[in-house]
XYZ file of C-alpha atoms in Angstrom:
533
model
C 204.943 103.445 172.502
C 207.594 101.649 174.084
C 206.163 98.479 174.907
C 207.418 98.489 178.248
C 204.298 96.425 179.709
C 205.780 93.386 176.974
C 206.710 90.257 178.938
C 208.588 87.468 176.908
C 207.664 83.768 177.870
C 210.776 82.185 177.254
C 210.103 78.818 179.342
C 210.211 76.864 175.392
C 209.255 72.889 175.603
C 212.084 71.085 176.255
C 211.076 68.548 172.868
C 213.037 67.920 169.618
C 209.816 68.694 167.270
C 209.236 72.580 168.875
C 213.157 73.387 169.540
C 212.931 72.737 165.683
C 210.256 74.674 164.649
C 211.473 77.665 166.553
C 214.752 77.324 165.432
C 213.369 78.038 161.993
C 211.204 80.380 163.070
C 214.096 83.068 164.779
C 216.245 81.848 161.368
C 213.249 83.192 159.015
C 212.635 86.562 162.015
C 216.812 87.345 160.681
C 215.676 86.410 157.239
C 212.478 87.706 157.130
C 213.653 90.926 154.190
C 214.588 88.172 151.842
C 218.048 89.497 151.067
C 220.404 88.042 153.678
C 222.682 89.493 156.045
C 223.681 92.025 153.261
C 220.739 93.945 152.838
C 220.216 94.261 156.427
C 223.811 96.033 156.235
C 222.498 98.548 154.165
C 219.322 99.660 156.113
C 219.616 102.676 157.781
C 219.308 102.644 161.766
C 215.975 103.963 160.976
C 214.298 100.950 159.029
C 216.033 98.128 161.314
C 214.709 99.640 164.050
C 210.654 99.827 162.668
C 210.238 97.336 160.575
C 209.877 95.264 163.621
C 206.816 97.532 163.875
C 205.639 97.270 160.881
C 201.991 95.308 159.873
C 200.787 94.390 156.407
C 196.657 94.832 156.210
C 194.669 92.774 153.957
C 190.804 93.877 154.252
C 187.835 92.785 152.892
C 184.446 94.232 153.572
C 181.788 91.626 153.161
C 178.600 93.076 150.918
C 175.635 93.295 153.516
C 178.596 95.423 155.558
C 178.672 98.075 153.003
C 177.913 100.293 155.304
C 178.325 104.447 155.559
C 179.422 104.772 151.826
C 182.152 102.736 151.684
C 183.143 102.669 148.430
C 185.129 98.981 147.815
C 184.817 95.451 149.198
C 188.560 94.970 149.261
C 191.363 97.249 150.446
C 195.121 96.762 151.739
C 197.991 99.154 153.361
C 200.756 99.632 156.123
C 200.032 99.532 159.455
C 202.175 100.245 162.523
C 201.455 98.601 165.971
C 202.109 100.691 168.478
C 200.661 98.891 171.509
C 202.041 94.636 172.172
C 201.529 93.388 175.450
C 201.373 89.556 176.263
C 197.286 89.854 176.142
C 196.741 92.705 173.511
C 198.336 94.653 170.589
C 196.993 97.669 168.948
C 198.251 98.892 165.380
C 197.339 102.343 163.627
C 196.718 102.068 160.814
C 194.885 104.887 158.088
C 190.552 104.846 156.969
C 190.994 104.514 153.836
C 192.028 101.003 154.767
C 190.357 100.355 157.285
C 187.271 102.518 156.374
C 184.641 100.804 158.506
C 184.059 97.884 161.843
C 182.050 95.460 160.076
C 185.226 94.165 157.745
C 186.860 91.006 158.158
C 190.666 91.843 158.734
C 194.427 89.760 157.784
C 197.866 90.973 159.757
C 200.856 89.688 158.239
C 203.744 90.188 160.559
C 207.374 91.910 159.371
C 208.756 90.178 162.171
C 207.709 87.146 162.085
C 205.955 84.924 159.010
C 202.664 84.789 160.005
C 198.973 86.100 159.012
C 196.741 86.466 162.342
C 192.770 87.996 162.024
C 192.443 91.557 163.407
C 189.849 93.268 165.161
C 188.520 97.086 164.287
C 188.417 98.850 168.055
C 188.685 102.658 167.361
C 187.772 104.513 164.201
C 188.351 108.264 164.825
C 185.346 110.218 164.001
C 187.576 113.471 162.607
C 191.058 112.514 161.874
C 192.250 109.526 159.329
C 193.454 106.047 161.345
C 191.644 103.561 163.143
C 193.157 101.517 165.576
C 192.597 97.691 164.965
C 193.308 95.167 167.976
C 194.992 91.907 167.795
C 195.887 88.435 170.044
C 199.480 88.237 170.716
C 199.552 84.794 171.876
C 198.128 83.646 168.104
C 201.988 84.769 167.371
C 203.459 82.386 169.395
C 206.461 82.659 171.820
C 208.611 83.459 168.970
C 206.239 85.786 166.770
C 205.704 87.513 170.457
C 209.585 88.471 170.994
C 210.111 89.818 167.409
C 207.419 92.097 166.763
C 207.419 95.103 168.813
C 205.642 98.141 169.687
C 207.152 101.377 167.554
C 207.676 104.472 170.177
C 205.717 107.393 169.291
C 207.238 110.963 169.691
C 204.303 113.474 169.340
C 205.920 116.608 170.335
C 207.967 118.846 169.247
C 205.964 119.098 165.771
C 207.872 118.686 162.796
C 208.777 122.025 161.022
C 209.391 122.963 157.535
C 213.281 121.449 156.567
C 213.426 118.655 159.166
C 214.628 115.557 157.380
C 212.489 112.418 158.017
C 212.636 108.582 156.922
C 209.392 107.065 155.209
C 209.677 103.718 155.912
C 206.761 100.625 154.556
C 206.575 97.314 153.489
C 206.512 96.033 149.917
C 204.349 93.468 148.664
C 206.727 91.716 149.930
C 206.251 92.127 153.203
C 210.271 93.878 152.749
C 210.434 97.001 154.524
C 212.116 99.934 152.395
C 212.924 103.390 153.276
C 214.448 106.753 151.967
C 215.075 109.717 153.872
C 213.322 112.822 153.043
C 212.490 115.942 154.083
C 209.333 118.194 155.053
C 207.924 119.998 152.651
C 204.942 121.024 154.739
C 204.114 119.979 157.907
C 200.827 122.241 158.263
C 199.217 121.558 155.228
C 195.303 121.754 154.788
C 193.535 119.489 152.559
C 189.879 120.362 150.659
C 188.261 117.611 149.720
C 184.842 117.543 148.452
C 181.556 115.491 149.057
C 181.975 112.384 146.721
C 179.098 112.143 144.856
C 178.059 108.279 147.657
C 178.974 110.384 150.400
C 181.626 108.431 152.304
C 184.130 109.466 155.359
C 186.047 112.261 153.862
C 189.405 114.032 155.993
C 188.993 117.776 157.570
C 189.425 119.604 160.269
C 193.240 118.067 159.417
C 196.894 119.202 159.340
C 199.015 117.017 157.231
C 202.638 116.609 156.680
C 204.172 116.769 152.966
C 207.462 115.439 151.983
C 209.732 116.216 149.105
C 209.971 113.363 147.858
C 207.950 109.649 148.443
C 207.205 106.049 146.988
C 203.661 107.735 145.194
C 200.157 107.318 146.247
C 200.229 103.416 146.630
C 202.637 104.015 149.343
C 202.221 103.993 153.456
C 203.733 103.597 155.931
C 205.163 105.827 159.047
C 207.720 108.287 159.154
C 210.484 108.373 161.932
C 213.063 110.559 162.758
C 216.979 109.524 162.979
C 216.490 106.382 166.179
C 213.471 105.245 164.461
C 210.250 107.188 166.696
C 207.524 108.171 164.917
C 206.399 111.179 164.285
C 203.693 110.686 161.767
C 202.308 107.852 159.870
C 201.738 108.075 156.223
C 198.550 107.469 155.178
C 196.252 107.175 152.621
C 193.485 109.808 151.683
C 190.389 108.888 149.650
C 188.843 111.413 147.292
C 186.835 111.795 143.915
C 188.125 113.382 140.518
C 185.581 114.804 138.063
C 185.926 113.047 134.359
C 184.021 114.307 132.111
C 180.201 116.354 132.665
C 178.680 113.434 134.500
C 181.229 110.826 136.119
C 184.187 110.595 138.541
C 186.964 108.493 139.406
C 187.963 107.842 143.006
C 192.083 108.697 143.126
C 193.983 108.504 146.361
C 197.189 110.581 147.178
C 199.154 109.770 150.699
C 200.460 112.711 153.049
C 201.808 112.197 156.944
C 199.275 112.630 159.757
C 200.926 113.716 163.362
C 200.699 111.459 165.651
C 199.648 112.885 168.807
C 195.706 112.251 168.018
C 197.137 108.647 168.193
C 198.630 109.133 170.875
C 196.182 110.611 173.252
C 193.617 107.715 172.247
C 196.217 104.869 173.375
C 196.903 106.655 176.550
C 193.033 106.741 177.193
C 192.270 103.316 176.038
C 195.637 101.658 178.207
C 194.521 103.881 181.112
C 190.923 103.602 180.717
C 188.155 105.192 178.617
C 185.293 107.016 179.565
C 183.330 105.268 177.238
C 181.573 101.909 176.768
C 183.111 99.224 177.184
C 184.825 96.928 174.676
C 185.130 93.365 174.480
C 188.653 93.143 173.485
C 190.843 89.305 173.006
C 188.446 88.501 176.316
C 188.658 91.174 178.190
C 186.578 94.487 178.579
C 188.244 97.419 178.153
C 186.230 101.013 178.541
C 187.053 103.091 175.086
C 187.792 106.018 174.671
C 185.152 109.044 173.811
C 186.082 112.416 171.435
C 184.162 115.251 172.797
C 184.700 117.339 169.551
C 183.179 120.978 167.707
C 180.787 119.446 164.985
C 181.920 122.317 162.412
C 183.832 122.395 159.370
C 186.682 124.910 159.613
C 188.540 126.106 156.306
C 191.641 128.257 156.631
C 192.395 132.438 155.681
C 195.252 133.988 155.554
C 195.259 137.186 157.800
C 196.294 139.224 153.891
C 192.632 137.603 152.912
C 190.953 138.412 156.251
C 191.930 142.210 156.001
C 190.413 142.654 153.120
C 186.928 141.012 154.689
C 187.369 143.400 157.787
C 189.208 142.056 160.468
C 190.860 144.517 162.501
C 194.352 145.559 162.807
C 194.615 143.864 166.535
C 193.340 140.887 165.577
C 195.372 140.438 163.122
C 198.663 141.532 165.160
C 196.760 139.008 168.253
C 196.481 135.953 165.904
C 200.238 136.376 164.622
C 201.368 136.459 167.327
C 200.199 133.072 168.637
C 201.188 131.531 165.370
C 203.860 133.514 163.804
C 204.193 130.619 160.939
C 200.692 129.669 159.848
C 199.431 134.173 159.295
C 195.867 132.367 159.122
C 192.437 132.278 160.885
C 190.090 129.206 160.527
C 186.262 129.754 159.032
C 183.505 128.288 159.066
C 182.658 126.051 156.394
C 178.934 124.688 157.907
C 177.744 122.857 160.960
C 177.186 118.918 160.722
C 172.922 118.419 160.825
C 171.901 117.786 164.229
C 175.639 119.126 166.271
C 174.457 121.751 168.649
C 176.981 124.124 166.235
C 174.009 124.305 164.084
C 172.031 127.490 164.203
C 174.553 129.137 166.273
C 177.785 129.678 163.921
C 177.202 130.350 160.185
C 178.813 129.893 157.163
C 181.985 132.653 156.596
C 182.719 133.050 160.056
C 185.390 134.001 160.710
C 186.578 131.793 164.106
C 188.876 134.454 166.345
C 189.444 132.697 169.675
C 187.846 130.372 172.483
C 187.360 131.584 175.966
C 189.274 134.907 174.898
C 192.740 132.661 173.663
C 193.027 133.387 169.822
C 192.451 130.351 167.949
C 194.827 129.615 164.470
C 194.433 125.596 163.794
C 192.711 122.796 164.159
C 194.482 121.529 166.916
C 193.972 124.420 169.169
C 189.995 123.595 168.729
C 190.455 119.966 169.281
C 193.066 121.646 172.533
C 190.177 123.369 173.606
C 187.343 120.995 173.098
C 189.371 117.933 175.429
C 190.127 120.535 178.313
C 185.857 120.435 178.689
C 186.123 116.930 180.164
C 188.505 117.870 182.585
C 187.008 120.556 183.807
C 183.652 121.262 184.681
C 182.457 123.385 181.225
C 179.456 121.667 180.495
C 180.511 121.198 177.824
C 180.292 124.792 175.891
C 182.716 127.120 174.856
C 182.733 131.016 174.818
C 183.919 131.552 171.409
C 184.877 134.986 169.721
C 184.107 135.196 166.033
C 183.830 137.972 162.877
C 180.982 137.984 160.707
C 179.741 139.989 158.063
C 181.856 143.096 159.898
C 180.639 142.296 163.750
C 181.986 141.053 165.925
C 180.494 138.422 168.602
C 180.661 136.626 171.537
C 178.468 133.050 171.231
C 177.941 129.872 173.773
C 178.583 126.988 171.719
C 177.807 123.858 172.586
C 179.715 120.331 171.114
C 179.532 117.066 170.871
C 180.702 113.632 171.863
C 181.112 111.346 169.651
C 182.472 107.015 170.208
C 184.751 105.451 167.500
C 182.607 102.899 167.222
C 181.150 103.788 163.540
C 177.736 102.249 162.745
C 176.690 99.499 164.654
C 173.270 98.693 163.603
C 172.268 97.930 159.782
C 168.219 97.078 158.578
C 168.080 95.179 154.796
C 164.499 95.551 153.853
C 163.483 94.315 149.989
C 167.100 94.397 148.989
C 168.542 98.452 150.005
C 170.546 98.693 153.634
C 169.638 101.400 155.729
C 170.920 102.868 158.379
C 171.802 106.256 160.014
C 173.282 108.233 158.575
C 177.170 108.425 159.587
C 179.112 112.142 159.765
C 179.549 112.108 156.241
C 175.916 112.637 155.296
C 175.873 114.944 157.796
C 178.309 116.940 156.663
C 176.015 118.290 154.108
C 174.245 119.796 156.165
C 170.710 118.840 156.019
C 167.927 116.455 157.890
C 164.458 115.645 157.368
C 162.588 116.966 159.823
C 160.319 114.345 159.888
C 163.058 112.157 161.126
C 166.314 111.243 159.878
C 167.020 107.556 160.929
C 166.418 105.539 158.376
C 168.929 106.425 155.167
C 169.204 104.348 152.265
C 172.725 103.786 151.965
C 173.362 101.488 149.378
C 170.649 99.224 147.374
C 171.291 95.268 145.664
C 171.020 94.626 142.063
C 167.663 92.869 141.102
C 166.256 93.559 144.113
C 162.810 95.474 144.928
C 163.905 98.778 145.846
C 165.897 98.708 142.425
C 162.607 97.306 140.300
C 160.446 100.169 142.231
C 162.564 102.408 142.207
C 163.945 103.079 145.587
C 168.283 103.967 145.568
C 170.601 105.145 147.492
C 171.280 109.014 149.203
C 167.590 109.674 150.371
C 165.306 108.720 153.927
C 162.433 106.641 154.677
C 160.501 108.357 155.875
C 156.783 106.724 155.923
C 155.861 103.229 155.362
C 151.926 103.140 154.293
C 151.911 106.383 155.786
C 152.924 105.338 159.162
C 155.839 107.493 160.691
C 159.365 105.860 160.628
C 161.824 108.466 162.666
C 164.284 105.848 163.383
C 164.818 102.104 163.074
C 162.522 100.960 165.666
C 159.901 102.213 164.082
C 161.185 101.288 160.871
C 161.321 97.933 162.099
C 158.022 98.098 164.021
C 156.461 99.146 160.619
C 158.476 96.866 158.407
C 157.837 93.409 160.190
C 154.308 93.640 159.669
C 154.013 93.380 156.529
C 153.247 90.176 154.774
C 155.030 88.461 151.152
C 153.564 90.350 148.311
C 152.079 93.288 149.667
C 152.202 96.597 148.071
C 153.811 99.246 149.883
C 153.663 103.014 149.664
C 156.910 104.826 150.411
C 157.442 108.428 151.377
C 161.112 109.536 150.839
C 163.018 112.506 151.208
C 166.363 112.862 149.337
C 169.877 114.512 150.085
C 168.545 117.117 147.880
C 165.294 117.306 150.445
C 162.940 117.214 146.883
C 160.190 114.295 148.114
C 158.915 111.338 146.556
C 156.104 108.790 146.826
C 156.205 105.201 145.770
C 155.055 101.971 145.445
C 157.364 99.094 145.887
C 155.953 94.854 146.359
C 157.826 93.094 148.755
C 159.436 89.920 148.686
C 160.511 87.805 151.237
C 160.828 84.924 149.674
C 164.282 86.337 147.961
C 164.451 89.188 149.825
C 163.850 88.402 154.023
C 164.035 91.565 156.182
C 166.943 90.988 158.565
C 169.109 93.295 161.187
C 172.648 93.379 161.491
C 173.693 94.668 165.134
C 176.967 94.781 166.469
C 177.657 93.614 170.011
C 179.838 95.130 172.262
C 179.755 92.602 175.185
C 180.574 89.763 173.346
C 182.829 91.703 170.400
C 180.744 90.558 167.296
C 177.919 91.053 164.809
C 175.083 88.870 164.468
C 172.418 88.883 162.083
C 168.358 88.269 163.133
C 166.066 87.817 160.835
C 162.911 90.141 160.905
C 160.715 88.440 158.741
C 161.476 86.212 155.991
C 158.387 84.122 154.431
C 158.605 81.291 156.509
C 159.664 83.243 159.697
C 156.805 85.679 160.031
C 157.951 86.926 163.524
C 160.757 88.128 165.225
């Protein structure tokens, strides 16, 4: 998106000090790559156009905010500015750089030598991208003029053989680029669940190139004019090493910008979700309607061997002669409206009588529900065990806030189960609102064996179906009291244990995000010297 709404403030102070400062700043902007005019001259048009839009991220996740299975406290990567005005800027970056909203984010701009804080305002519930806002006024008059927003070009979609420019930043904030060729514009990902469930990209098609700069290099894919076709994003997975251990592995692929463009449009024009305070202005944020089902593709040649009729095969080929595939159900997210309706192995043939062949088709029909008056339900035609069935399947609406509430009790962090946990397909019938996401060494839960990856369903015989019930029960517990806890593990096995509460070193506290002030607040629930709320 271009920065048409950008207002340049040219009213500079006439004092000698300010004039000298601005002169030095302008010289730094011109020589920001540190290599002089020769390097600028050798750069491609795409690199020169896109460089002022690139931002380097340094992200720190505080120990008390290790939510949603996040696997590290420190992340870094490259993002691209997609909106820039006198009041607000927005940067798009992958969720392997900004994993949770409770993060300390610092932004360094390629266009101007300054580092300022950023604020996580949107985490897409499905796609691997987040949006981070910054205060444009913190850049100063010269910085505001130097920084630019990239132009997004979501359509037409990239095709095999298209030439693109891969542009990003090195650690010295210098733009680096190379011309590459798209080898596969619609590759699918198959990322398994990590040992400790965390965000993993599902129901996404990504772009593959013939050459890149390795797995540590992120940035954007542009056309020859510097218009952004995709963000070159980092993905996280785990690889088995031996029989009992796993190692984190990172790789990069291109994410087409159509979803980013849609979310940006909804933020600028006014979303349909709750209001979030961004740079002192309350802005309605978008809600995303999704079919909470994990899908995978099967080639039509395989589908024929499973009994799919030739009529349907021809209809799907006519709809999409390139992919020649059908979508199948891998599983439904526990607690979703599709649960108990769709089954593993179902082939999704059509929605509302229109054939579907890719993930974007499903996204488009879900998006259309917000425009029409269908009540949020899809009329799906599926193929199951040799039979064609018509089902009415509900969709779910999710926001981009991520986890906004967490409680620390006896050294364990509990929260609502995040999507990566629900994707495993199990939630306890007794209640599933108190999921143990992490534990601290030396704490009571460590000493007595209450570890992560389980739900606390009872405390001293009292049910704890959600966080409110859990707070009401635990705030009545005294220092040194032995507590009987009933849990259910991710593998559905129940367990009962007893631990001794230590309010002196391990008080009970809550961390909650307040959209009215756009800040996280920590409140003590129970401590040795603070017995009540």
